[in-house]
PDB file of C-alpha atoms in Angstrom:
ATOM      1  CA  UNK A   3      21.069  39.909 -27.033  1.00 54.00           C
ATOM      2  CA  UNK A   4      21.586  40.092 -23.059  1.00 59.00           C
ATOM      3  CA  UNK A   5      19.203  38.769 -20.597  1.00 58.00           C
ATOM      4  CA  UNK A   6      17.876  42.736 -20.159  1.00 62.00           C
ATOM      5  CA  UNK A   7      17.139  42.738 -24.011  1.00 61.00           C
ATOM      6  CA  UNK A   8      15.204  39.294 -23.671  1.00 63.00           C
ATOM      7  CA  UNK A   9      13.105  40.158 -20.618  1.00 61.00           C
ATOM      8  CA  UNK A  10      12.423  43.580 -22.697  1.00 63.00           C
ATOM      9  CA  UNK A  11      11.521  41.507 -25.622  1.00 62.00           C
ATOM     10  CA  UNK A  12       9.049  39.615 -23.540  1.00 60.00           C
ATOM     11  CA  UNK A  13       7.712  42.044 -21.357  1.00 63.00           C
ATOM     12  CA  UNK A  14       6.578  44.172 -24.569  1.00 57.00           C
ATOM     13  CA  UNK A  15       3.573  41.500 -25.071  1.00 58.00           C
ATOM     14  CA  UNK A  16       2.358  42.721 -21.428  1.00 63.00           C
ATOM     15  CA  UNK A  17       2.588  46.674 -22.109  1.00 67.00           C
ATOM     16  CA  UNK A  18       0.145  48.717 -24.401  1.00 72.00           C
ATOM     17  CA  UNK A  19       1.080  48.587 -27.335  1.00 71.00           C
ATOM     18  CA  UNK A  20      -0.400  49.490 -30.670  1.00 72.00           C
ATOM     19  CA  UNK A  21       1.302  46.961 -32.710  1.00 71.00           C
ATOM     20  CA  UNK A  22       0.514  44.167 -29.520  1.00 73.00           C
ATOM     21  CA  UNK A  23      -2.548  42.134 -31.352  1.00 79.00           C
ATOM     22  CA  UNK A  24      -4.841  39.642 -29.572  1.00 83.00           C
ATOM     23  CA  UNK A  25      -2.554  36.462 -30.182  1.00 83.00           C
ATOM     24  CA  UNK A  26       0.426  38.646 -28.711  1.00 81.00           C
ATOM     25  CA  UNK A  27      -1.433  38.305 -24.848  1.00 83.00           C
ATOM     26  CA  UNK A  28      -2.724  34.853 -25.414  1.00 87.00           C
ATOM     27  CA  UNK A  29       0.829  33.952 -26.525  1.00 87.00           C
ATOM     28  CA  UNK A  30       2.079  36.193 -22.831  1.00 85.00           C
ATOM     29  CA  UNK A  31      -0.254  34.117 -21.158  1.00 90.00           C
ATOM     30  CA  UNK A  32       0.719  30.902 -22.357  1.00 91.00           C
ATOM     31  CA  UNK A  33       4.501  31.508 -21.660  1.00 90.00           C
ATOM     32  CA  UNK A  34       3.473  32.715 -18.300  1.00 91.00           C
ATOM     33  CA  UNK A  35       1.169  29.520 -17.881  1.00 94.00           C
ATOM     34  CA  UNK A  36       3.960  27.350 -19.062  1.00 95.00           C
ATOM     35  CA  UNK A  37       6.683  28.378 -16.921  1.00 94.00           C
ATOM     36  CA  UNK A  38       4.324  28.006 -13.369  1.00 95.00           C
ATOM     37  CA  UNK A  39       4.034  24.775 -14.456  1.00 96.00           C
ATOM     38  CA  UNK A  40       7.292  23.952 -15.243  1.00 95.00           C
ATOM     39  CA  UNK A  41       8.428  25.185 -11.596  1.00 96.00           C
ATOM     40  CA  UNK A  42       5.702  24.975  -9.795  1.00 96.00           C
ATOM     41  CA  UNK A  43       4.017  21.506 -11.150  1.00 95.00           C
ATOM     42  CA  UNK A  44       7.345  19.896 -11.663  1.00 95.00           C
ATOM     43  CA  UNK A  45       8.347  20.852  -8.212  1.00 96.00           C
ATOM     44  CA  UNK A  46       5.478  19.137  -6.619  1.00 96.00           C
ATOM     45  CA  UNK A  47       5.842  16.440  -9.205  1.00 96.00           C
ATOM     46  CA  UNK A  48       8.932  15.653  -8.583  1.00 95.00           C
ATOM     47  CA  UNK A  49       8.072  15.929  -4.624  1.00 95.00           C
ATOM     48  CA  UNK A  50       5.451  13.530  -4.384  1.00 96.00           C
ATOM     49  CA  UNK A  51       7.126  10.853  -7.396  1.00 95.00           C
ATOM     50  CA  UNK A  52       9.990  11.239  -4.588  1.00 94.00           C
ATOM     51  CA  UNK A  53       7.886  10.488  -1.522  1.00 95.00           C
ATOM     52  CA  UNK A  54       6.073   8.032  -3.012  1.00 95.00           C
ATOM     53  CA  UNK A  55       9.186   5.760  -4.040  1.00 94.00           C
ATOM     54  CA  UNK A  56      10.881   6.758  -0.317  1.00 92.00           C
ATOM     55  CA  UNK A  57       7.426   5.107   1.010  1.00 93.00           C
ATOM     56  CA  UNK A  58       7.814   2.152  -1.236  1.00 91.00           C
ATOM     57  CA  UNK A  59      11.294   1.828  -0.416  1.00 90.00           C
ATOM     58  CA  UNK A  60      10.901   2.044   2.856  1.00 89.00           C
ATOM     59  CA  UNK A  61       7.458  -0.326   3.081  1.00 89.00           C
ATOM     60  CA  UNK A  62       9.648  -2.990   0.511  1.00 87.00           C
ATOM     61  CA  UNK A  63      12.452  -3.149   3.184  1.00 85.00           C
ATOM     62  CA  UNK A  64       9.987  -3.584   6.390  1.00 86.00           C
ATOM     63  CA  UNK A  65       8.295  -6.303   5.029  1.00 88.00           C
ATOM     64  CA  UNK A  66      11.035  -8.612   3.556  1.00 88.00           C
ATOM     65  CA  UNK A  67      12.706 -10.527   6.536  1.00 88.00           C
ATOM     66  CA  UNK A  68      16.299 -11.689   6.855  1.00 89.00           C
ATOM     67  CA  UNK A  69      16.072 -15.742   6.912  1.00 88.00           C
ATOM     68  CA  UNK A  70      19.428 -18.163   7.573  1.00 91.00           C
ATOM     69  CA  UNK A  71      19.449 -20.877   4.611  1.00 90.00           C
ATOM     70  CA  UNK A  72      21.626 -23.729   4.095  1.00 90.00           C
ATOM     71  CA  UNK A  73      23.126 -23.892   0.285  1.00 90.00           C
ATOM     72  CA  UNK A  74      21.811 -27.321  -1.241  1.00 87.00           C
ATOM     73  CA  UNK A  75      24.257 -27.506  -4.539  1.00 82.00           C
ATOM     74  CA  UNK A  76      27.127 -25.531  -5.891  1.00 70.00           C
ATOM     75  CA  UNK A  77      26.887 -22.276  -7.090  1.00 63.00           C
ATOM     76  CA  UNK A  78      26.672 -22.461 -10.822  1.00 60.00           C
ATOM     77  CA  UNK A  79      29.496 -20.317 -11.862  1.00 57.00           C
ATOM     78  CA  UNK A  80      29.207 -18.713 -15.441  1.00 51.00           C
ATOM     79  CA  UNK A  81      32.369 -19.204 -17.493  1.00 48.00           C
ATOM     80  CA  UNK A  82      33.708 -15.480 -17.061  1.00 49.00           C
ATOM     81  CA  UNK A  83      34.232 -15.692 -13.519  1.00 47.00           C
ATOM     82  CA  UNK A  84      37.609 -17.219 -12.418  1.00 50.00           C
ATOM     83  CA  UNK A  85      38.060 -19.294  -8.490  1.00 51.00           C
ATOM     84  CA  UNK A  86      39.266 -15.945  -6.760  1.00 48.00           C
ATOM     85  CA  UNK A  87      36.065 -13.947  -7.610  1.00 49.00           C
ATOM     86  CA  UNK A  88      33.040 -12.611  -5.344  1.00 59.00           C
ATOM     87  CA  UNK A  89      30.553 -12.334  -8.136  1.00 77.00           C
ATOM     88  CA  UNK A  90      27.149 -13.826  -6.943  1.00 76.00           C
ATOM     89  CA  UNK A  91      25.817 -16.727  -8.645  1.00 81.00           C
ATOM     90  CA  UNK A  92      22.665 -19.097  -8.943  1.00 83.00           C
ATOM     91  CA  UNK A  93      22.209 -21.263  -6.015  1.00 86.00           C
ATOM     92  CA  UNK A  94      19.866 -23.655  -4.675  1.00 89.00           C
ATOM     93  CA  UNK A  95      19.430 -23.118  -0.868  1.00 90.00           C
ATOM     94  CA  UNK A  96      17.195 -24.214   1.971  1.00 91.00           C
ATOM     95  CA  UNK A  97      15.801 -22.358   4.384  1.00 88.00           C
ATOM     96  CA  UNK A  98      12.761 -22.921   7.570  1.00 86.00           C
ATOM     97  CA  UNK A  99       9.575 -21.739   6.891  1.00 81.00           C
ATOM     98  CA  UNK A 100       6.900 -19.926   9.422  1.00 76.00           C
ATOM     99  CA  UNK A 101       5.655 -23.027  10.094  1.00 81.00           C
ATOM    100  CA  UNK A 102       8.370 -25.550  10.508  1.00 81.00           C
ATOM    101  CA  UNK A 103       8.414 -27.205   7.135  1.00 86.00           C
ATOM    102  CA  UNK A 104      11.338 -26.434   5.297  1.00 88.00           C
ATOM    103  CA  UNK A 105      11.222 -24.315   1.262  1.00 87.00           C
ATOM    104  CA  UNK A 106      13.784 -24.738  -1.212  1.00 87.00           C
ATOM    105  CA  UNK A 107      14.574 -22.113  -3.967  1.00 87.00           C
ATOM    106  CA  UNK A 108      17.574 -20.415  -6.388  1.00 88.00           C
ATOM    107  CA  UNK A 109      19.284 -17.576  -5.552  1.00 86.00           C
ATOM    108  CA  UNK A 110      21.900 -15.455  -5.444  1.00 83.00           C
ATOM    109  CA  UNK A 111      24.827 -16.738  -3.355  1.00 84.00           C
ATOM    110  CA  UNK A 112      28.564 -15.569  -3.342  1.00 81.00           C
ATOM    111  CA  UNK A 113      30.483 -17.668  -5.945  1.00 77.00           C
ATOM    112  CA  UNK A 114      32.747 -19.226  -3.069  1.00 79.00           C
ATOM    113  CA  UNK A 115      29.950 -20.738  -1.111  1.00 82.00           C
ATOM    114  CA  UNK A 116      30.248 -24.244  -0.839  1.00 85.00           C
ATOM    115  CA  UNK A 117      27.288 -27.078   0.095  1.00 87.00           C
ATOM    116  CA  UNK A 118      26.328 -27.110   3.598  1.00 89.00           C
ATOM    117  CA  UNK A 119      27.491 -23.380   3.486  1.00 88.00           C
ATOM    118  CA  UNK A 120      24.826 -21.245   5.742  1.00 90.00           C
ATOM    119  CA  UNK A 121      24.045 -18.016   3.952  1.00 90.00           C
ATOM    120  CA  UNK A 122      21.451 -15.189   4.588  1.00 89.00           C
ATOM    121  CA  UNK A 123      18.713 -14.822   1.871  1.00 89.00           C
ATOM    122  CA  UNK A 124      15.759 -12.575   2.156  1.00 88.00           C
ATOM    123  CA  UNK A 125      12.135 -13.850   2.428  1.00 86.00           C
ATOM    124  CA  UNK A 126       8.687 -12.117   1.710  1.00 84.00           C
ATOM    125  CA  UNK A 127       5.256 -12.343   3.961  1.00 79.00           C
ATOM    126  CA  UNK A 128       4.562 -15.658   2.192  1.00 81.00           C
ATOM    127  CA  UNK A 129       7.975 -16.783   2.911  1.00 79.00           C
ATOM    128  CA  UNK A 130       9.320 -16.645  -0.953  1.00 84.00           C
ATOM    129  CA  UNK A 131      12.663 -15.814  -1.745  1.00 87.00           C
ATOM    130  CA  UNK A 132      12.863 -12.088  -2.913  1.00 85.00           C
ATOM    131  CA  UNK A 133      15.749  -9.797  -3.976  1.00 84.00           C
ATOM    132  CA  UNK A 134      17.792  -8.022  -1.080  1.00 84.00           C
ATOM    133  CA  UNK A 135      15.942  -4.907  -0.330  1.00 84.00           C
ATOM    134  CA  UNK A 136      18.005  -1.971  -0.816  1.00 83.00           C
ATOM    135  CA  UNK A 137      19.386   0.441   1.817  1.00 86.00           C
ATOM    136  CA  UNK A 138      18.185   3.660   2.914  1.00 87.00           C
ATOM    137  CA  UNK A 139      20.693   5.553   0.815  1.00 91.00           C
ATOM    138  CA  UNK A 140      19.952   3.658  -2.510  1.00 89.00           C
ATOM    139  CA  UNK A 141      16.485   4.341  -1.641  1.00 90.00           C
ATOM    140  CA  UNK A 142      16.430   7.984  -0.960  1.00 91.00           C
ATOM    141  CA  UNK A 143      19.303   8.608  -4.526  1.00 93.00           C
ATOM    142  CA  UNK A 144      16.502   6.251  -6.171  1.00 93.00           C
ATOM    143  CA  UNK A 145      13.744   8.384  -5.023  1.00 94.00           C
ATOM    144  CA  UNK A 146      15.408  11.692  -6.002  1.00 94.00           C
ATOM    145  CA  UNK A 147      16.135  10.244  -9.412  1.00 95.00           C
ATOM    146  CA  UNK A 148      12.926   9.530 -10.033  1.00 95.00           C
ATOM    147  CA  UNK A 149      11.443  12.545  -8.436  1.00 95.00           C
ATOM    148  CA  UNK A 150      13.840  14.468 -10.739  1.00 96.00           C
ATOM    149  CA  UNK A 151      12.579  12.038 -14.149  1.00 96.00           C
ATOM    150  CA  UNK A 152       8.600  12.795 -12.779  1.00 96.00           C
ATOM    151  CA  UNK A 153       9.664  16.853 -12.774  1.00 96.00           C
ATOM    152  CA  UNK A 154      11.383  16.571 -16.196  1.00 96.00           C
ATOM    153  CA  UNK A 155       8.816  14.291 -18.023  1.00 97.00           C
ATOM    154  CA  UNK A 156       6.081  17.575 -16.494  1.00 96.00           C
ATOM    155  CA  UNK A 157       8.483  19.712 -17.955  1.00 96.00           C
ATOM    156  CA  UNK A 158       9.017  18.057 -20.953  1.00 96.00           C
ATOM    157  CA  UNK A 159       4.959  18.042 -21.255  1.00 97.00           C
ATOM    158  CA  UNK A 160       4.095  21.454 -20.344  1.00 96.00           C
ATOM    159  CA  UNK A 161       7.086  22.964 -23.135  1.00 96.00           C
ATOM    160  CA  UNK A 162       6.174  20.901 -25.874  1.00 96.00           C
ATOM    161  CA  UNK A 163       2.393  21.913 -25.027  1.00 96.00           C
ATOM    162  CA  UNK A 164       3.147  25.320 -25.603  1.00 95.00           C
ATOM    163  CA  UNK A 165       5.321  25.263 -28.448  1.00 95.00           C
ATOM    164  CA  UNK A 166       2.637  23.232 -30.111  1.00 96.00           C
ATOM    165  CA  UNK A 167       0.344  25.977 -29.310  1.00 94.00           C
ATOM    166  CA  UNK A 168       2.690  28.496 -29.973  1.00 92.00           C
ATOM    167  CA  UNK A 169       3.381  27.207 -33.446  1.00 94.00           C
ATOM    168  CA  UNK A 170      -0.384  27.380 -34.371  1.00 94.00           C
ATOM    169  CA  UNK A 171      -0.612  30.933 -32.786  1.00 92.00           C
ATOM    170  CA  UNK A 172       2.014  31.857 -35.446  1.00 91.00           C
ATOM    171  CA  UNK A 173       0.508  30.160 -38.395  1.00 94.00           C
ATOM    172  CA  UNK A 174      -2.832  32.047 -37.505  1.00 92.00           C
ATOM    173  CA  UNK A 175      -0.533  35.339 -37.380  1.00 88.00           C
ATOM    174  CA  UNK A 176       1.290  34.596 -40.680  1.00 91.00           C
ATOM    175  CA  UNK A 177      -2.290  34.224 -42.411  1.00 92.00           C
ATOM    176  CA  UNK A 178      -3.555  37.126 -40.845  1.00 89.00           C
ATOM    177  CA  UNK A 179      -0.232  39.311 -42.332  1.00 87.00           C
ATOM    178  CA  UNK A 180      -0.851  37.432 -45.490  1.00 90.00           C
ATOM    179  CA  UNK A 181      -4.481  38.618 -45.496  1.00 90.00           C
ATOM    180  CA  UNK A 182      -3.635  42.450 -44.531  1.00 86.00           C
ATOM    181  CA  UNK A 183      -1.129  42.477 -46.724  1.00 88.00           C
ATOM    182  CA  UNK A 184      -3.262  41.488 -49.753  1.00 88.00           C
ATOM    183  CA  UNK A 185      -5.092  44.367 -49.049  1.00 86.00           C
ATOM    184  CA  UNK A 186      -2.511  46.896 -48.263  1.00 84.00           C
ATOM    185  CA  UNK A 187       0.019  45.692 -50.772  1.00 78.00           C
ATOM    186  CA  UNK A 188      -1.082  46.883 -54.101  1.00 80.00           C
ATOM    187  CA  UNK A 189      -1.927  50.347 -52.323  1.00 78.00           C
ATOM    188  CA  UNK A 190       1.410  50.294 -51.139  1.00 75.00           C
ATOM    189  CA  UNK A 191       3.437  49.194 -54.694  1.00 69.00           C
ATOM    190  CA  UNK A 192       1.125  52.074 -56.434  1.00 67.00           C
ATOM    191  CA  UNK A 193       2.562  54.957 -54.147  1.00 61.00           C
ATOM    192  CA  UNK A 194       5.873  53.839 -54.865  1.00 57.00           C
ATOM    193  CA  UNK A 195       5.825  53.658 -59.005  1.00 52.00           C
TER     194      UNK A 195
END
């Protein structure tokens, strides 16, 4: 069946019909219901989700600070890494705070560092270590991928919603055919012996 014979298929709940029952328009309306929300709701979903996390992002990155530290003791190196490497590694390191006193803390420091080694770590308001924020294009692909898993989980909602409902509109069908035909049935079966 071609895309023409589906669209006819559906469109038939929407025409007058003398075979189209009651359930036959809720069921149109549903569908109808279903797929506005799909594109419509997951759109704007997926906007906001998306704009929200870009804000984040964006709000994460303006209030961590860049702070020069001084690397205390030797990066522990975990047994898979070999001399030659870059992998990052725990560290303790040193670094000034607001004040003047000086904090201490573990990080993540490149596996070459040495003692004495100055190294940039990233601080918070309260002058904490935190995790690197991430750049504006890991932001924005983090924000579309989330937009696009806020959008899907809507979707995901709004089609298992109506197939639920769906499912019970045929069940009441079925008992309804059951019902006529119990009635019509043994009229029918006498006209034919």
């Amino acid at each position: 069946m071609g895309v023409h014979g589906t669209a006819r298929k559906w469109l038939w709940r929407w025409r007058s019909n003398p075979l189209r029952r009651h359930d036959d328009i809720i069921e149109a309306w549903m569908v109808l219901v279903m797929w506005a929300v799909i594109v419509g709701g997951g759109a704007v979903a997926g906007l906001v989700t998306a704009q929200t996390a870009q804000d984040g992002f964006a709000r994460e990155r303006a209030e961590l600070k860049p702070v020069r530290a001084v690397v205390v003791t030797n990066a522990v190196r975990s047994l898979a890494s070999d001399e030659s490497s870059a992998y990052r590694t725990s560290a303790t390191v040193r670094w000034p705070h607001s004040d003047g006193t000086y904090r201490t803390g573990r990080t993540l420091v490149s596996s070459q560092v040495r003692p004495g080694a100055q190294v940039t770590v990233w601080a918070d308001a309260r002058d904490k270590l935190a995790s690197p924020p991430g750049g504006p294009v890991d932001a924005l692909v983090s924000s579309v991928l989330l937009g696009l898993g806020s959008a899907s989980v809507l979707a995901g909602a709004a089609f298992g919603t109506a197939s639920l409902a769906r499912r019970r509109l045929d069940r009441r069908r079925m008992a309804q055919w059951d019902a006529e035909w119990r009635l019509v049935g043994p009229r029918w079966s006498q006209r034919a012996g």
